[in-house]
Each structure stands twice: as structure tokens, then as C-alpha cells.
XYZ file of C-alpha atoms in Angstrom:
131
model
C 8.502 -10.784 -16.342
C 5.980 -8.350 -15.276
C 5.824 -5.340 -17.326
C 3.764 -1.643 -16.487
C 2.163 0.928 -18.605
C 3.266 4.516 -18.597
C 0.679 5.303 -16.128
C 1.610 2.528 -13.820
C 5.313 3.446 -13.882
C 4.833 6.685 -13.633
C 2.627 6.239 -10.075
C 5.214 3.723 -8.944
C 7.619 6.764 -9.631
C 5.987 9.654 -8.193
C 5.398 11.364 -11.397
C 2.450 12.688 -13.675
C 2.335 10.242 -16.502
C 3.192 13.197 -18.608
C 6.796 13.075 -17.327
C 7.027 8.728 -17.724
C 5.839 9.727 -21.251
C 8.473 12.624 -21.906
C 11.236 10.589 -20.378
C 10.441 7.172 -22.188
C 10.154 9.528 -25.419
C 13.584 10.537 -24.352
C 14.701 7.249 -24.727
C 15.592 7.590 -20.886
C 13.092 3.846 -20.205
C 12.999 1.646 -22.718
C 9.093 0.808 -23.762
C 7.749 -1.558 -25.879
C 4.334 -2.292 -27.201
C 2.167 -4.985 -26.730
C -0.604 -6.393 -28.864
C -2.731 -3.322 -28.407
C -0.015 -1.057 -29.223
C 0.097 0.078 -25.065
C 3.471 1.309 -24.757
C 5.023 -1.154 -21.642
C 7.924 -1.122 -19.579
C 9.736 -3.861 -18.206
C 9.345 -4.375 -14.732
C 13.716 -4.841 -14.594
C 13.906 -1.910 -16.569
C 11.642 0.190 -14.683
C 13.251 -1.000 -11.268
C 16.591 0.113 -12.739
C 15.412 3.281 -13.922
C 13.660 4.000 -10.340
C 17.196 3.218 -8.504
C 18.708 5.950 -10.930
C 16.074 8.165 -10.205
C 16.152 7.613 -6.230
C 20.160 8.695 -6.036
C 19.714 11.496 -8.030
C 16.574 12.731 -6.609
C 16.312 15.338 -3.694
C 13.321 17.746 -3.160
C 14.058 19.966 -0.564
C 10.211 21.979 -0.373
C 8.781 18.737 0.201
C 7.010 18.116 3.730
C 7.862 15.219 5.334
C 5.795 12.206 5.788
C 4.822 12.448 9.725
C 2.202 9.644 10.379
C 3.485 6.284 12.350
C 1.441 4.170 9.233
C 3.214 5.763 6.327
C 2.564 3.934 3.374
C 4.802 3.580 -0.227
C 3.820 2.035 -3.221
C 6.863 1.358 -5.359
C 9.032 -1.369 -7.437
C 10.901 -4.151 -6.106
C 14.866 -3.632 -7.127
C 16.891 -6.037 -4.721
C 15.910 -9.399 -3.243
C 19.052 -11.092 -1.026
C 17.609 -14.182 0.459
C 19.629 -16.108 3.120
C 18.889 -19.502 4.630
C 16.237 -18.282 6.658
C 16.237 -14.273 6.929
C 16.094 -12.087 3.514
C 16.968 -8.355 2.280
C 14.043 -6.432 0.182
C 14.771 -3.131 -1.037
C 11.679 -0.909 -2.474
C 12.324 1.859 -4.335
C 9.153 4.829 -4.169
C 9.515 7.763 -6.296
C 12.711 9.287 -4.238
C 12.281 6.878 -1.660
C 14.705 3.627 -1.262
C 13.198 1.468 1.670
C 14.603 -1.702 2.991
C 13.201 -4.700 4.865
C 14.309 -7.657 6.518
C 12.316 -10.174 6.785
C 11.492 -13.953 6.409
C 12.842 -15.217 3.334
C 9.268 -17.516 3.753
C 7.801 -14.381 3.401
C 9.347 -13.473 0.756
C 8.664 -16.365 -1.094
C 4.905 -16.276 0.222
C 4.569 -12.934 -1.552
C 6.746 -14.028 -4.945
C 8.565 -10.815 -4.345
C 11.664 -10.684 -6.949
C 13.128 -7.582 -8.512
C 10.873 -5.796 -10.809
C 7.550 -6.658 -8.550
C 4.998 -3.610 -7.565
C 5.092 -3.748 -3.957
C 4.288 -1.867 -1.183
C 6.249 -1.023 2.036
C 4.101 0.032 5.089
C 6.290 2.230 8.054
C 5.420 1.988 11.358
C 8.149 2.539 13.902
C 11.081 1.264 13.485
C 9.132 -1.708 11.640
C 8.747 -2.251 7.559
C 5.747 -4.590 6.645
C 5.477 -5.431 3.026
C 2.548 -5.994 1.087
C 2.348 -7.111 -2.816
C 0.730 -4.687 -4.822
């Protein structure tokens, strides 16, 4: 299982790594350390976290995102695959963002919950790209 530093989570987030600090001092993320001593989150644990974060989150001074090639960089936190067609949900910061796509793609890409990925938006069209 993949697992991120505070800095990483926090940029998959949408936060300073101030805040991913605060909140895993909080005991709001669970960390851990590796050999180092980096503190490291759990790439299930993170994607969990950024869900609960996403439905509570609403900024309401924010501009929105106006470009046809928006781009989000955020944590894989739902993978349905079907026979031949498959279900990815991203979650950026506030942002929850769902593709279909191949579920060869899918595999292609070894996307599975807890995976940095990002989601590219152009038109009504979601391309995914692994981080």
C-alpha cells in the first residue's frame, strides 16, 4: 500500500502542509513513521480522510475553475470495475470527480483506491492520468 508524507497529503488535499500537520497532530489522519522517522500516511487512510473532507467542504469566495483543460491532482477513493467498462472516483481537495472508463485502462494505470492520480476536464470528458 502506497503511503504519502505530510507534504504530499497535504497537496493532494489542497492544504498548506501546516494544516496536514495540525490535523494529523489532532489525531484527525492517522500517521506513522518510517525508518527515517518521516511521519506517513496511508494511502486508504488518506483517501478516507479526503472523502470526509470533500462532503464537508464548501468555499464560497473561491473563483471557479473556467479553462476547458482543467486539471486535479488528487487520491484515488473508489474503483468499480465491470466486465468491460469501470467507475473511478478522484477526490481533489473539495473536489470529488468521477470517470468512466475502460476497466483496461484502469488496469493499464494500476489505479486502486488510495493511488495519487490525476483527473484532466475537458468538456464533458474526464481523462485520467497516474500521478
Amino acid at each position: 500500500m502506497q503511503s504519502y508524507t505530510i507534504g504530499q497529503a497535504a497537496r493532494l488535499l489542497g492544504v498548506s502542509p501546516d494544516t496536514a500537520r495540525r490535523w494529523a497532530d489532532a489525531g484527525r489522519v492517522a500517521t506513522h513513521r518510517d525508518e527515517g522517522g518521516r511521519r506517513l500516511i496511508n494511502g486508504r487512510d488518506l483517501a478516507a480522510f479526503s472523502v470526509e473532507m470533500g462532503q464537508g467542504a464548501h468555499v464560497e469566495d473561491e473563483e471557479p475553475h473556467t479553462s476547458v483543460r482543467n486539471s486535479f491532482s488528487g487520491i484515488v477513493t473508489a474503483v468499480k470495475l465491470g466486465d468491460v467498462s469501470a467507475q473511478v472516483e478522484i477526490q481533489a481537495g473539495p473536489h470529488r470527480l468521477v470517470s468512466l472508463l475502460t476497466r483496461e485502462a484502469v488496469e493499464e494505470l494500476g489505479l486502486e483506491v488510495g493511488t495519487r492520480a490525476t483527473a484532466r476536464v475537458k468538456s464533458t470528458s474526464v481523462h485520467v492520468d497516474r500521478a
